Every structure is written in C-alpha cells, then in structure tokens.
Amino acid sequence: MAVMGSKWWGLSLRMIGGATLIVSLGIASMVAIAEARLRKQVSSVHGISPQVEPGLFMRVLNFLWQKGLYGYTHVWPDMKFGWKIVVGTIIGFFGAALGSVGGVGGGGIFVPMLTLIIGFDAKSSTAISKCMITGAAASTVYYNLKLRHPTLDMPVIDYDLALLFQPMLVLGISIGVAFNVIFADWMITVLLIILFIGTSTRAFLKGVETWKKETILKQEAARRLESNADDNEEVEYQPLPGGPSGGGAENKEPKKEEVSIIDNVYWKELGLLFAVWGAILALEISKNYTTTCSMAYWALNLLQIPVAVGVSSYEAVSLYKGTRKIASKGETDTNWRAHQLVLYCACGVLAGIVGGLLGLGGGFILGPLFLELGIPPQVSSATATFAMTFSASMSVVEYYLLKRFPVPYALYFVAVATVSAFVGQFVVRKLINLLGRASLIIFILAFTIFVSAISLGGVGIVNMIEKIEHHDYMGFENICSYEA
C-alpha cells in the first residue's frame, strides 16, 4: 500500500504541475490582453500620453502583448516531387510505425520533419501532423478491432477505459487548438521539453520493470520444462498475467488471438463514444459560422463541457459504485476512489490540451498513465490509440476550419502514415510473439517520446533564438483577430 501511495502522489504531483503550467500561461494571456486594452481606454479618456517610462511589469506586458502585432504567418511550400518529399516520406513512415505501436501517434517526429525538411512553418506543421496522426490511428484501430486481450477473454481495446478518458480528451482538444493560436512558439517549446522528458523517463523505467518480470516468467517456464523429462516441446511465450502489476490468473486454455469485428466490439460503449464525438464536432462546425469571440461563439464552446463531462461522469460513477470495472487489469481491484477518478478525468483533459496545443496525439500522456494504472502494454497502446483517433480527427476538423494546412500535402502524408501504421503493428506483433517481450511496446513508447522531446525541443529553441536575433514579436496572439 505504501508503494502504491507513493506512486499515486508522484503521479498526482506531475499531472497537477503540468496542468498548473498550462493554466498559468492561459491566465497570463488573458491578463496581458485585458491590461493592454485597459491602458488604451484610460489613455483615450483622460488624454494621458503613452510616452511614459514603463516599469518591469509593463515591459514584460508589452513583450507578451502588443495590439496589431502578430508573430505568425503561415508558410506553405509548393508540392512537387524532389528529395524533400522522398526524405519526408521515409521519416514519416518510420515515425508513424513507431508512434502507432507505442500508442502516441508519432507527432513528435512528424512536426520536425514537416518544419525542417518540407519547409512548413511550425503551426502549419502541427496541423498536418494531426492529419497524419489521424490516419495512423485509424489504421491501427482497424487492425486492433479483431484482436483479443493477451491473457483474458476480452477485446484488446478496453472500452470502459476509453469511455472514461475519451470524452475529456476531445474536450481538451478544443481548448488546446485555441491555445495553439494564442500561445507563442517559445511557450509551447518550454512546455513540451518539460512534459516529454518527464513522461519518457517514467515510461522507460516502467519498461525496465516489465522486462524484469518477463525475464522471471521465462526463467520459471524454462525450469518447468527441464523438470519434465518427457516434455520436449519448446517454451511458448506467455504474456504477463494481469498486466505489469500482476494479479491476474494465468489462462492456460487456448484462446483465439483474432475474432470477428462484429463479435469483438462493445457496441453500446462505441455508440456513446461516437455520440460525444459527433455532438462536439457539430458544435465546432456551428462555431465556424459565428463571429469569433461573439456571444454565440463562446456559448457553443461552453456547450461542449456538459456533453463531455456528462459521459465521463456516467462511466466514473459506474466505476466508483462497482457496476463497471476496468476488466483489462484482470483480477486486480479497480474500485477507484472519487478523487482518483476526478484526477484521471483531469488527465484526459490535459492530454487533449497538450495534443491540440503541440499537434501530438494524446497518447503521449495517456500511454504512460495507462501503464501506471497497471494496464498491459498491448491494451495500453491499443486503447490509447483508440481514444486518440476521436480526438485527433476532431483536431483535423478544427484546423481545417481555421485553414491551417494545405489539403494536397495533408492527403499525401495521411496515406503514408496509414500504410506505415498497419505495417508497424504487424511487424511488432510478430516480434513480441517471437521474443516473448511485450515490454518492447513500452520501450518504443519511451523512445518515441524522448526523440520527440529532442527534435521538437531543438527546433523550438533554434526558432526562438532566430526570433530574438531579429527582434520579432514573441508574445501572445489575439484569437479574436486571427485570420488564416
């Protein structure tokens, strides 16, 4: 219990810290805008000259917010065959393969590729990255719909876990896309480096832990084989029962690895997930036909909250009362407390915000979080990707309405990511069966997040230095005045 308590508080502090950083930046943007407008109004009313030596706070304020100045102009290169397309295709292919296996989408590899090689600006790269993540995630989900849990008689996708997190993830995406317009690039870079270094380190440690448990199981199986002189069969791979945390009974009866999609899908839960996705998508499309920052605009934004919170609350209450459970953990107790469920829902919102803000899949947070909850690697990857498909497709619609990406480029790279994800799932599944190491998924997850931190962080730092040298505007953007 002491170990679980320390893990719980460590996870809580990390998530609260990340949420605090994002909220602080959001509040700072609002304060900066309000203060700048107030100063202008006071000056116009009282005839005060603006030529006054500013204090430290006002100098910071002027840096963060200057009316009429915008740091963003999109750069869309012409689409023509050449070495850039070839190199970008190769990197995108491997990025989508790694991202789909780890359950994180691969956006941390897509964005630098689109920026440094193809030549898009940072925010357009973010939007196209979301298109690629959607294609890869959809391909992965189609592949996983027929697969069963590695040790239990249930689908590899945990629909109850998805029902708890997906609505909050979609809600967070809407917030994250708005923050992507408001926040300066350097703010996004700082957030990205802090978040990704922490999550990649934790995922790597979880992979080492799972690797050691798999080694113990393989050694025990080898000893059993040696003790039975009459048994000349090879030791077959048996996945960790009950996930990394253990606790499940080993199912010795042979079971099918693949079944019909019709029999393997929980249609009620899937219907609820599509209902949330459709309702919020309708609100987003309706919002596009209103004036930005008008009363109708904000009303449509706020209507997303009861839709998402209502469905997640339904699942959370069911888990709290014990009428539902996270079955993918096996026999392990999953009766979560109220404050745990509230924190997990907050993590779903945070994952969506990060996904919309950085152009990444929410799996960068959900994947490591699911592993912390004791979910087996195969289920963690499949469920994170499943939830990410809804949120990523939502981002694509929102970025399209904001005219953030050229459609021909997006369609091409979506096709690349879709094929790559399917190939990646097939190859890694064969490797897991061959080597008997489901921890490969966790190491791929940690590697992908770490590479994303280095590549995205490096690109962000270089861009920040260039803007400082050229004395470019590096403050908040005004979402109410944004034009594509």
GROMACS .gro file of C-alpha atoms in nm:
model
  484
    1MET     CA    1   0.000   0.000   0.000
    2ALA     CA    2   0.289   0.235   0.079
    3VAL     CA    3   0.437   0.179  -0.267
    4MET     CA    4   0.101   0.239  -0.435
    5GLY     CA    5   0.053   0.551  -0.225
    6SER     CA    6   0.390   0.693  -0.326
    7LYS     CA    7   0.315   0.621  -0.694
    8TRP     CA    8  -0.025   0.785  -0.656
    9TRP     CA    9   0.116   1.103  -0.505
   10GLY     CA   10   0.402   1.115  -0.756
   11LEU     CA   11   0.157   1.085  -1.046
   12SER     CA   12  -0.072   1.343  -0.889
   13LEU     CA   13   0.208   1.597  -0.846
   14ARG     CA   14   0.329   1.554  -1.203
   15MET     CA   15  -0.017   1.596  -1.353
   16ILE     CA   16  -0.103   1.889  -1.127
   17GLY     CA   17   0.225   2.056  -1.219
   18GLY     CA   18   0.160   2.021  -1.592
   19ALA     CA   19  -0.197   2.145  -1.560
   20THR     CA   20  -0.081   2.440  -1.348
   21LEU     CA   21   0.174   2.542  -1.611
   22ILE     CA   22  -0.083   2.541  -1.891
   23VAL     CA   23  -0.347   2.722  -1.686
   24SER     CA   24  -0.090   2.981  -1.577
   25LEU     CA   25   0.001   3.056  -1.937
   26GLY     CA   26  -0.367   3.084  -2.026
   27ILE     CA   27  -0.437   3.323  -1.737
   28ALA     CA   28  -0.129   3.525  -1.826
   29SER     CA   29  -0.256   3.569  -2.181
   30MET     CA   30  -0.594   3.692  -2.058
   31VAL     CA   31  -0.435   3.931  -1.807
   32ALA     CA   32  -0.199   4.065  -2.072
   33ILE     CA   33  -0.479   4.132  -2.319
   34ALA     CA   34  -0.708   4.288  -2.059
   35GLU     CA   35  -0.433   4.511  -1.918
   36ALA     CA   36  -0.328   4.633  -2.261
   37ARG     CA   37  -0.687   4.722  -2.354
   38LEU     CA   38  -0.743   4.894  -2.020
   39ARG     CA   39  -0.436   5.112  -2.064
   40LYS     CA   40  -0.555   5.214  -2.409
   41GLN     CA   41  -0.902   5.304  -2.279
   42VAL     CA   42  -0.762   5.510  -1.989
   43SER     CA   43  -0.526   5.693  -2.223
   44SER     CA   44  -0.806   5.783  -2.467
   45VAL     CA   45  -1.043   5.901  -2.194
   46HIS     CA   46  -0.803   6.111  -1.990
   47GLY     CA   47  -0.571   6.217  -2.266
   48ILE     CA   48  -0.271   6.055  -2.099
   49SER     CA   49   0.032   6.035  -2.321
   50PRO     CA   50   0.155   5.683  -2.373
   51GLN     CA   51   0.517   5.808  -2.373
   52VAL     CA   52   0.578   5.711  -2.012
   53GLU     CA   53   0.878   5.507  -1.895
   54PRO     CA   54   0.731   5.164  -1.825
   55GLY     CA   55   0.810   4.961  -1.517
   56LEU     CA   56   0.929   4.600  -1.513
   57PHE     CA   57   0.576   4.458  -1.518
   58MET     CA   58   0.472   4.675  -1.809
   59ARG     CA   59   0.786   4.587  -2.005
   60VAL     CA   60   0.701   4.219  -1.965
   61LEU     CA   61   0.341   4.300  -2.057
   62ASN     CA   62   0.449   4.483  -2.373
   63PHE     CA   63   0.666   4.185  -2.467
   64LEU     CA   64   0.377   3.942  -2.428
   65TRP     CA   65   0.102   4.153  -2.585
   66GLN     CA   66   0.119   4.428  -2.847
   67LYS     CA   67  -0.201   4.516  -3.028
   68GLY     CA   68  -0.176   4.482  -3.402
   69LEU     CA   69   0.142   4.273  -3.396
   70TYR     CA   70   0.131   3.908  -3.492
   71GLY     CA   71   0.417   3.662  -3.479
   72TYR     CA   72   0.251   3.406  -3.705
   73THR     CA   73   0.237   3.397  -4.084
   74HIS     CA   74   0.189   3.060  -4.250
   75VAL     CA   75   0.448   2.919  -4.491
   76TRP     CA   76   0.320   2.657  -4.735
   77PRO     CA   77   0.578   2.530  -4.989
   78ASP     CA   78   0.467   2.418  -5.333
   79MET     CA   79   0.402   2.045  -5.361
   80LYS     CA   80   0.647   1.900  -5.613
   81PHE     CA   81   0.845   1.578  -5.629
   82GLY     CA   82   1.203   1.605  -5.505
   83TRP     CA   83   1.444   1.497  -5.236
   84LYS     CA   84   1.242   1.675  -4.966
   85ILE     CA   85   0.932   1.469  -5.040
   86VAL     CA   86   1.135   1.147  -5.051
   87VAL     CA   87   1.317   1.209  -4.720
   88GLY     CA   88   0.998   1.335  -4.557
   89THR     CA   89   0.813   1.023  -4.669
   90ILE     CA   90   1.079   0.792  -4.522
   91ILE     CA   91   1.087   0.974  -4.188
   92GLY     CA   92   0.708   0.994  -4.179
   93PHE     CA   93   0.683   0.621  -4.249
   94PHE     CA   94   0.908   0.519  -3.959
   95GLY     CA   95   0.759   0.785  -3.732
   96ALA     CA   96   0.407   0.656  -3.792
   97ALA     CA   97   0.519   0.296  -3.738
   98LEU     CA   98   0.684   0.374  -3.403
   99GLY     CA   99   0.406   0.607  -3.293
  100SER     CA  100   0.127   0.363  -3.371
  101VAL     CA  101   0.298   0.079  -3.184
  102GLY     CA  102   0.367   0.295  -2.879
  103GLY     CA  103   0.018   0.442  -2.888
  104VAL     CA  104   0.141   0.803  -2.915
  105GLY     CA  105   0.075   0.881  -3.281
  106GLY     CA  106   0.423   0.998  -3.383
  107GLY     CA  107   0.355   1.371  -3.388
  108GLY     CA  108   0.687   1.444  -3.218
  109ILE     CA  109   0.860   1.309  -3.528
  110PHE     CA  110   0.615   1.446  -3.785
  111VAL     CA  111   0.636   1.811  -3.676
  112PRO     CA  112   1.019   1.848  -3.706
  113MET     CA  113   1.013   1.662  -4.038
  114LEU     CA  114   0.747   1.892  -4.178
  115THR     CA  115   0.926   2.202  -4.045
  116LEU     CA  116   1.292   2.127  -4.121
  117ILE     CA  117   1.266   1.916  -4.435
  118ILE     CA  118   0.941   2.001  -4.614
  119GLY     CA  119   0.954   2.368  -4.514
  120PHE     CA  120   0.624   2.440  -4.337
  121ASP     CA  121   0.600   2.691  -4.055
  122ALA     CA  122   0.568   2.548  -3.704
  123LYS     CA  123   0.191   2.586  -3.665
  124SER     CA  124   0.107   2.452  -4.012
  125SER     CA  125   0.334   2.156  -3.934
  126THR     CA  126   0.132   2.100  -3.618
  127ALA     CA  127  -0.191   2.087  -3.819
  128ILE     CA  128  -0.058   1.847  -4.084
  129SER     CA  129   0.089   1.634  -3.806
  130LYS     CA  130  -0.261   1.593  -3.664
  131CYS     CA  131  -0.382   1.475  -4.005
  132MET     CA  132  -0.106   1.213  -4.013
  133ILE     CA  133  -0.184   1.102  -3.657
  134THR     CA  134  -0.549   1.058  -3.752
  135GLY     CA  135  -0.459   0.838  -4.050
  136ALA     CA  136  -0.215   0.627  -3.848
  137ALA     CA  137  -0.457   0.594  -3.555
  138ALA     CA  138  -0.749   0.491  -3.777
  139SER     CA  139  -0.533   0.225  -3.944
  140THR     CA  140  -0.415   0.096  -3.605
  141VAL     CA  141  -0.767   0.083  -3.463
  142TYR     CA  142  -0.889  -0.115  -3.764
  143TYR     CA  143  -0.604  -0.361  -3.708
  144ASN     CA  144  -0.680  -0.391  -3.335
  145LEU     CA  145  -1.058  -0.429  -3.363
  146LYS     CA  146  -1.022  -0.803  -3.428
  147LEU     CA  147  -0.756  -0.870  -3.162
  148ARG     CA  148  -0.815  -1.014  -2.816
  149HIS     CA  149  -0.658  -0.933  -2.479
  150PRO     CA  150  -0.318  -1.112  -2.440
  151THR     CA  151  -0.434  -1.316  -2.136
  152LEU     CA  152  -0.806  -1.251  -2.078
  153ASP     CA  153  -1.120  -1.331  -2.277
  154MET     CA  154  -1.197  -0.975  -2.387
  155PRO     CA  155  -1.101  -0.734  -2.668
  156VAL     CA  156  -0.753  -0.582  -2.666
  157ILE     CA  157  -0.925  -0.239  -2.658
  158ASP     CA  158  -1.064  -0.162  -2.311
  159TYR     CA  159  -1.387   0.021  -2.393
  160ASP     CA  160  -1.459   0.118  -2.031
  161LEU     CA  161  -1.119   0.282  -2.003
  162ALA     CA  162  -1.179   0.463  -2.332
  163LEU     CA  163  -1.524   0.576  -2.216
  164LEU     CA  164  -1.368   0.735  -1.906
  165PHE     CA  165  -1.094   0.925  -2.090
  166GLN     CA  166  -1.209   0.988  -2.448
  167PRO     CA  167  -1.482   1.250  -2.381
  168MET     CA  168  -1.244   1.455  -2.167
  169LEU     CA  169  -0.972   1.410  -2.428
  170VAL     CA  170  -1.198   1.553  -2.700
  171LEU     CA  171  -1.291   1.845  -2.473
  172GLY     CA  172  -0.924   1.915  -2.410
  173ILE     CA  173  -0.854   1.916  -2.782
  174SER     CA  174  -1.086   2.214  -2.833
  175ILE     CA  175  -0.901   2.405  -2.562
  176GLY     CA  176  -0.562   2.303  -2.698
  177VAL     CA  177  -0.639   2.417  -3.053
  178ALA     CA  178  -0.739   2.760  -2.919
  179PHE     CA  179  -0.418   2.775  -2.713
  180ASN     CA  180  -0.221   2.685  -3.026
  181VAL     CA  181  -0.348   3.008  -3.185
  182ILE     CA  182  -0.286   3.218  -2.871
  183PHE     CA  183   0.046   3.093  -2.736
  184ALA     CA  184   0.382   3.196  -2.878
  185ASP     CA  185   0.613   2.923  -3.008
  186TRP     CA  186   0.866   2.960  -2.725
  187MET     CA  187   0.596   2.895  -2.465
  188ILE     CA  188   0.499   2.574  -2.645
  189THR     CA  189   0.866   2.469  -2.661
  190VAL     CA  190   0.919   2.511  -2.286
  191LEU     CA  191   0.604   2.313  -2.205
  192LEU     CA  192   0.699   2.038  -2.449
  193ILE     CA  193   1.051   1.983  -2.315
  194ILE     CA  194   0.940   1.967  -1.951
  195LEU     CA  195   0.650   1.733  -2.021
  196PHE     CA  196   0.823   1.493  -2.261
  197ILE     CA  197   1.144   1.446  -2.063
  198GLY     CA  198   0.937   1.351  -1.758
  199THR     CA  199   0.700   1.112  -1.936
  200SER     CA  200   0.973   0.941  -2.142
  201THR     CA  201   1.183   0.878  -1.830
  202ARG     CA  202   0.888   0.732  -1.643
  203ALA     CA  203   0.790   0.513  -1.940
  204PHE     CA  204   1.146   0.381  -1.971
  205LEU     CA  205   1.154   0.286  -1.602
  206LYS     CA  206   0.821   0.109  -1.643
  207GLY     CA  207   0.966  -0.079  -1.941
  208VAL     CA  208   1.265  -0.195  -1.737
  209GLU     CA  209   1.028  -0.313  -1.462
  210THR     CA  210   0.816  -0.508  -1.709
  211TRP     CA  211   1.127  -0.655  -1.878
  212LYS     CA  212   1.248  -0.794  -1.543
  213LYS     CA  213   0.909  -0.955  -1.472
  214GLU     CA  214   0.905  -1.110  -1.819
  215THR     CA  215   1.256  -1.248  -1.759
  216ILE     CA  216   1.142  -1.412  -1.433
  217LEU     CA  217   0.845  -1.573  -1.609
  218LYS     CA  218   1.066  -1.706  -1.889
  219GLN     CA  219   1.313  -1.850  -1.639
  220GLU     CA  220   1.035  -2.021  -1.446
  221ALA     CA  221   0.895  -2.166  -1.767
  222ALA     CA  222   1.241  -2.295  -1.861
  223ARG     CA  223   1.281  -2.464  -1.520
  224ARG     CA  224   0.943  -2.630  -1.556
  225LEU     CA  225   1.045  -2.763  -1.896
  226GLU     CA  226   1.372  -2.901  -1.764
  227SER     CA  227   1.197  -3.073  -1.473
  228ASN     CA  228   0.972  -3.265  -1.708
  229ALA     CA  229   1.197  -3.507  -1.893
  230ASP     CA  230   0.915  -3.633  -2.109
  231ASP     CA  231   0.821  -3.285  -2.235
  232ASN     CA  232   1.024  -3.199  -2.544
  233GLU     CA  233   0.812  -2.905  -2.655
  234GLU     CA  234   0.952  -2.556  -2.679
  235VAL     CA  235   0.861  -2.293  -2.421
  236GLU     CA  236   0.595  -2.071  -2.573
  237TYR     CA  237   0.553  -1.706  -2.494
  238GLN     CA  238   0.304  -1.638  -2.216
  239PRO     CA  239   0.225  -1.269  -2.164
  240LEU     CA  240   0.239  -1.119  -1.817
  241PRO     CA  241  -0.088  -1.213  -1.642
  242GLY     CA  242  -0.289  -0.916  -1.534
  243GLY     CA  243  -0.051  -0.662  -1.685
  244PRO     CA  244   0.267  -0.515  -1.535
  245SER     CA  245   0.118  -0.502  -1.187
  246GLY     CA  246   0.029  -0.871  -1.194
  247GLY     CA  247  -0.260  -1.012  -1.005
  248GLY     CA  248  -0.444  -1.198  -1.278
  249ALA     CA  249  -0.479  -1.569  -1.305
  250GLU     CA  250  -0.298  -1.725  -1.595
  251ASN     CA  251  -0.537  -1.857  -1.852
  252LYS     CA  252  -0.400  -2.192  -1.964
  253GLU     CA  253  -0.682  -2.267  -2.201
  254PRO     CA  254  -0.603  -2.186  -2.564
  255LYS     CA  255  -0.792  -1.888  -2.692
  256LYS     CA  256  -0.824  -1.717  -3.025
  257GLU     CA  257  -0.597  -1.419  -3.092
  258GLU     CA  258  -0.836  -1.281  -3.355
  259VAL     CA  259  -1.214  -1.293  -3.383
  260SER     CA  260  -1.478  -1.126  -3.595
  261ILE     CA  261  -1.503  -0.748  -3.555
  262ILE     CA  262  -1.879  -0.780  -3.501
  263ASP     CA  263  -1.825  -1.012  -3.205
  264ASN     CA  264  -1.525  -0.823  -3.065
  265VAL     CA  265  -1.671  -0.471  -3.039
  266TYR     CA  266  -1.873  -0.341  -2.742
  267TRP     CA  267  -2.133  -0.159  -2.947
  268LYS     CA  268  -2.304   0.030  -2.664
  269GLU     CA  269  -1.979   0.189  -2.546
  270LEU     CA  270  -1.871   0.256  -2.904
  271GLY     CA  271  -2.205   0.426  -2.971
  272LEU     CA  272  -2.158   0.656  -2.671
  273LEU     CA  273  -1.809   0.749  -2.787
  274PHE     CA  274  -1.934   0.833  -3.136
  275ALA     CA  275  -2.222   1.034  -2.986
  276VAL     CA  276  -1.977   1.250  -2.790
  277TRP     CA  277  -1.755   1.291  -3.093
  278GLY     CA  278  -2.049   1.382  -3.318
  279ALA     CA  279  -2.201   1.629  -3.071
  280ILE     CA  280  -1.876   1.819  -3.014
  281LEU     CA  281  -1.794   1.810  -3.384
  282ALA     CA  282  -2.135   1.963  -3.461
  283LEU     CA  283  -2.068   2.238  -3.208
  284GLU     CA  284  -1.728   2.306  -3.363
  285ILE     CA  285  -1.872   2.329  -3.714
  286SER     CA  286  -2.152   2.557  -3.591
  287LYS     CA  287  -1.893   2.776  -3.422
  288ASN     CA  288  -1.728   2.834  -3.758
  289TYR     CA  289  -2.041   3.018  -3.877
  290THR     CA  290  -2.034   3.267  -3.591
  291THR     CA  291  -1.823   3.576  -3.537
  292THR     CA  292  -1.510   3.494  -3.341
  293CYS     CA  293  -1.540   3.592  -2.973
  294SER     CA  294  -1.911   3.674  -3.009
  295MET     CA  295  -2.168   3.556  -2.754
  296ALA     CA  296  -2.275   3.271  -2.983
  297TYR     CA  297  -1.910   3.171  -3.029
  298TRP     CA  298  -1.847   3.136  -2.655
  299ALA     CA  299  -2.188   2.973  -2.596
  300LEU     CA  300  -2.105   2.697  -2.847
  301ASN     CA  301  -1.767   2.650  -2.679
  302LEU     CA  302  -1.922   2.617  -2.334
  303LEU     CA  303  -2.184   2.369  -2.456
  304GLN     CA  304  -1.905   2.118  -2.513
  305ILE     CA  305  -1.847   2.092  -2.137
  306PRO     CA  306  -2.176   1.924  -2.036
  307VAL     CA  307  -2.153   1.682  -2.330
  308ALA     CA  308  -1.805   1.557  -2.241
  309VAL     CA  309  -1.836   1.577  -1.865
  310GLY     CA  310  -2.174   1.401  -1.872
  311VAL     CA  311  -2.047   1.086  -2.045
  312SER     CA  312  -1.722   1.065  -1.847
  313SER     CA  313  -1.918   1.118  -1.526
  314TYR     CA  314  -2.152   0.833  -1.618
  315GLU     CA  315  -1.854   0.599  -1.654
  316ALA     CA  316  -1.679   0.738  -1.344
  317VAL     CA  317  -1.987   0.687  -1.125
  318SER     CA  318  -2.026   0.332  -1.256
  319LEU     CA  319  -1.663   0.256  -1.173
  320TYR     CA  320  -1.700   0.412  -0.829
  321LYS     CA  321  -2.010   0.205  -0.748
  322GLY     CA  322  -1.854  -0.111  -0.888
  323THR     CA  323  -2.120  -0.171  -1.155
  324ARG     CA  324  -1.840  -0.145  -1.411
  325LYS     CA  325  -1.470  -0.223  -1.384
  326ILE     CA  326  -1.153  -0.193  -1.586
  327ALA     CA  327  -1.153  -0.559  -1.685
  328SER     CA  328  -0.820  -0.545  -1.870
  329LYS     CA  329  -0.638  -0.545  -1.535
  330GLY     CA  330  -0.754  -0.899  -1.468
  331GLU     CA  331  -0.834  -0.985  -1.106
  332THR     CA  332  -0.669  -0.670  -0.974
  333ASP     CA  333  -0.901  -0.447  -0.770
  334THR     CA  334  -1.019  -0.149  -0.978
  335ASN     CA  335  -1.259   0.015  -0.733
  336TRP     CA  336  -1.117   0.364  -0.761
  337ARG     CA  337  -1.190   0.643  -0.516
  338ALA     CA  338  -1.370   0.962  -0.613
  339HIS     CA  339  -1.060   1.183  -0.604
  340GLN     CA  340  -0.873   0.931  -0.822
  341LEU     CA  341  -1.147   0.937  -1.084
  342VAL     CA  342  -1.152   1.319  -1.081
  343LEU     CA  343  -0.775   1.326  -1.130
  344TYR     CA  344  -0.790   1.075  -1.416
  345CYS     CA  345  -1.058   1.280  -1.592
  346ALA     CA  346  -0.840   1.590  -1.544
  347CYS     CA  347  -0.553   1.395  -1.701
  348GLY     CA  348  -0.776   1.327  -2.000
  349VAL     CA  349  -0.841   1.699  -2.042
  350LEU     CA  350  -0.469   1.772  -2.001
  351ALA     CA  351  -0.381   1.511  -2.263
  352GLY     CA  352  -0.626   1.674  -2.505
  353ILE     CA  353  -0.489   2.023  -2.437
  354VAL     CA  354  -0.133   1.904  -2.498
  355GLY     CA  355  -0.243   1.722  -2.813
  356GLY     CA  356  -0.422   2.024  -2.960
  357LEU     CA  357  -0.150   2.265  -2.848
  358LEU     CA  358   0.151   2.070  -2.976
  359GLY     CA  359  -0.006   1.882  -3.267
  360LEU     CA  360   0.061   1.548  -3.099
  361GLY     CA  361  -0.150   1.253  -3.001
  362GLY     CA  362  -0.299   1.249  -2.653
  363GLY     CA  363  -0.125   0.912  -2.621
  364PHE     CA  364   0.190   1.093  -2.506
  365ILE     CA  365   0.011   1.129  -2.171
  366LEU     CA  366  -0.248   0.850  -2.183
  367GLY     CA  367   0.006   0.579  -2.274
  368PRO     CA  368   0.232   0.631  -1.970
  369LEU     CA  369  -0.074   0.690  -1.750
  370PHE     CA  370  -0.237   0.361  -1.851
  371LEU     CA  371   0.087   0.178  -1.775
  372GLU     CA  372   0.095   0.339  -1.430
  373LEU     CA  373  -0.256   0.206  -1.374
  374GLY     CA  374  -0.132  -0.149  -1.438
  375ILE     CA  375  -0.280  -0.193  -1.786
  376PRO     CA  376  -0.087  -0.448  -2.002
  377PRO     CA  377   0.130  -0.283  -2.273
  378GLN     CA  378  -0.073  -0.424  -2.563
  379VAL     CA  379  -0.401  -0.299  -2.412
  380SER     CA  380  -0.248   0.036  -2.314
  381SER     CA  381  -0.125   0.101  -2.668
  382ALA     CA  382  -0.449  -0.015  -2.834
  383THR     CA  383  -0.679   0.179  -2.600
  384ALA     CA  384  -0.472   0.499  -2.612
  385THR     CA  385  -0.471   0.485  -2.992
  386PHE     CA  386  -0.846   0.416  -2.996
  387ALA     CA  387  -0.921   0.722  -2.782
  388MET     CA  388  -0.668   0.927  -2.978
  389THR     CA  389  -0.849   0.855  -3.307
  390PHE     CA  390  -1.151   1.055  -3.192
  391SER     CA  391  -0.951   1.346  -3.055
  392ALA     CA  392  -0.709   1.364  -3.348
  393SER     CA  393  -0.989   1.364  -3.604
  394MET     CA  394  -1.154   1.643  -3.406
  395SER     CA  395  -0.833   1.845  -3.430
  396VAL     CA  396  -0.817   1.790  -3.804
  397VAL     CA  397  -1.167   1.932  -3.848
  398GLU     CA  398  -1.086   2.233  -3.630
  399TYR     CA  399  -0.756   2.304  -3.808
  400TYR     CA  400  -0.933   2.270  -4.143
  401LEU     CA  401  -1.194   2.523  -4.037
  402LEU     CA  402  -0.910   2.753  -3.929
  403LYS     CA  403  -0.744   2.697  -4.273
  404ARG     CA  404  -0.425   2.583  -4.106
  405PHE     CA  405  -0.297   2.331  -4.366
  406PRO     CA  406  -0.291   2.273  -4.746
  407VAL     CA  407  -0.517   1.978  -4.830
  408PRO     CA  408  -0.298   1.809  -5.102
  409TYR     CA  409   0.002   1.779  -4.870
  410ALA     CA  410  -0.220   1.655  -4.588
  411LEU     CA  411  -0.381   1.384  -4.803
  412TYR     CA  412  -0.043   1.257  -4.921
  413PHE     CA  413   0.110   1.228  -4.575
  414VAL     CA  414  -0.210   1.077  -4.433
  415ALA     CA  415  -0.177   0.797  -4.690
  416VAL     CA  416   0.187   0.741  -4.588
  417ALA     CA  417   0.101   0.728  -4.218
  418THR     CA  418  -0.195   0.495  -4.272
  419VAL     CA  419   0.011   0.231  -4.456
  420SER     CA  420   0.303   0.268  -4.214
  421ALA     CA  421   0.091   0.218  -3.902
  422PHE     CA  422  -0.056  -0.104  -4.036
  423VAL     CA  423   0.290  -0.239  -4.123
  424GLY     CA  424   0.428  -0.135  -3.784
  425GLN     CA  425   0.153  -0.314  -3.594
  426PHE     CA  426   0.203  -0.633  -3.793
  427VAL     CA  427   0.584  -0.640  -3.754
  428VAL     CA  428   0.592  -0.560  -3.381
  429ARG     CA  429   0.321  -0.813  -3.303
  430LYS     CA  430   0.532  -1.082  -3.473
  431LEU     CA  431   0.840  -0.969  -3.276
  432ILE     CA  432   0.650  -0.988  -2.946
  433ASN     CA  433   0.539  -1.344  -3.019
  434LEU     CA  434   0.891  -1.438  -3.132
  435LEU     CA  435   1.086  -1.281  -2.844
  436GLY     CA  436   0.824  -1.311  -2.571
  437ARG     CA  437   0.869  -0.946  -2.474
  438ALA     CA  438   0.558  -0.726  -2.459
  439SER     CA  439   0.783  -0.468  -2.290
  440LEU     CA  440   0.904  -0.383  -2.643
  441ILE     CA  441   0.591  -0.169  -2.672
  442ILE     CA  442   0.688   0.029  -2.360
  443PHE     CA  443   1.044   0.085  -2.481
  444ILE     CA  444   0.914   0.201  -2.820
  445LEU     CA  445   0.681   0.439  -2.635
  446ALA     CA  446   0.967   0.581  -2.423
  447PHE     CA  447   1.198   0.609  -2.725
  448THR     CA  448   0.937   0.789  -2.935
  449ILE     CA  449   0.860   1.040  -2.660
  450PHE     CA  450   1.230   1.105  -2.594
  451VAL     CA  451   1.310   1.155  -2.964
  452SER     CA  452   1.011   1.387  -2.985
  453ALA     CA  453   1.142   1.592  -2.691
  454ILE     CA  454   1.485   1.629  -2.852
  455SER     CA  455   1.364   1.701  -3.205
  456LEU     CA  456   1.073   1.931  -3.121
  457GLY     CA  457   1.265   2.100  -2.840
  458GLY     CA  458   1.566   2.156  -3.065
  459VAL     CA  459   1.356   2.304  -3.344
  460GLY     CA  460   1.175   2.528  -3.096
  461ILE     CA  461   1.497   2.657  -2.940
  462VAL     CA  462   1.652   2.734  -3.280
  463ASN     CA  463   1.339   2.925  -3.388
  464MET     CA  464   1.334   3.112  -3.058
  465ILE     CA  465   1.699   3.222  -3.099
  466GLU     CA  466   1.630   3.341  -3.454
  467LYS     CA  467   1.332   3.548  -3.341
  468ILE     CA  468   1.535   3.704  -3.062
  469GLU     CA  469   1.814   3.796  -3.306
  470HIS     CA  470   1.566   3.954  -3.548
  471HIS     CA  471   1.372   4.126  -3.266
  472ASP     CA  472   1.050   3.960  -3.383
  473TYR     CA  473   0.730   3.976  -3.181
  474MET     CA  474   0.724   3.682  -2.938
  475GLY     CA  475   0.411   3.747  -2.735
  476PHE     CA  476   0.056   3.615  -2.727
  477GLU     CA  477  -0.161   3.619  -3.038
  478ASN     CA  478  -0.516   3.756  -3.035
  479ILE     CA  479  -0.753   3.473  -3.122
  480CYS     CA  480  -1.033   3.725  -3.182
  481SER     CA  481  -0.828   3.889  -3.460
  482TYR     CA  482  -0.680   3.573  -3.606
  483GLU     CA  483  -0.700   3.532  -3.983
  484ALA     CA  484  -0.569   3.233  -4.175
   0.00000   0.00000   0.00000
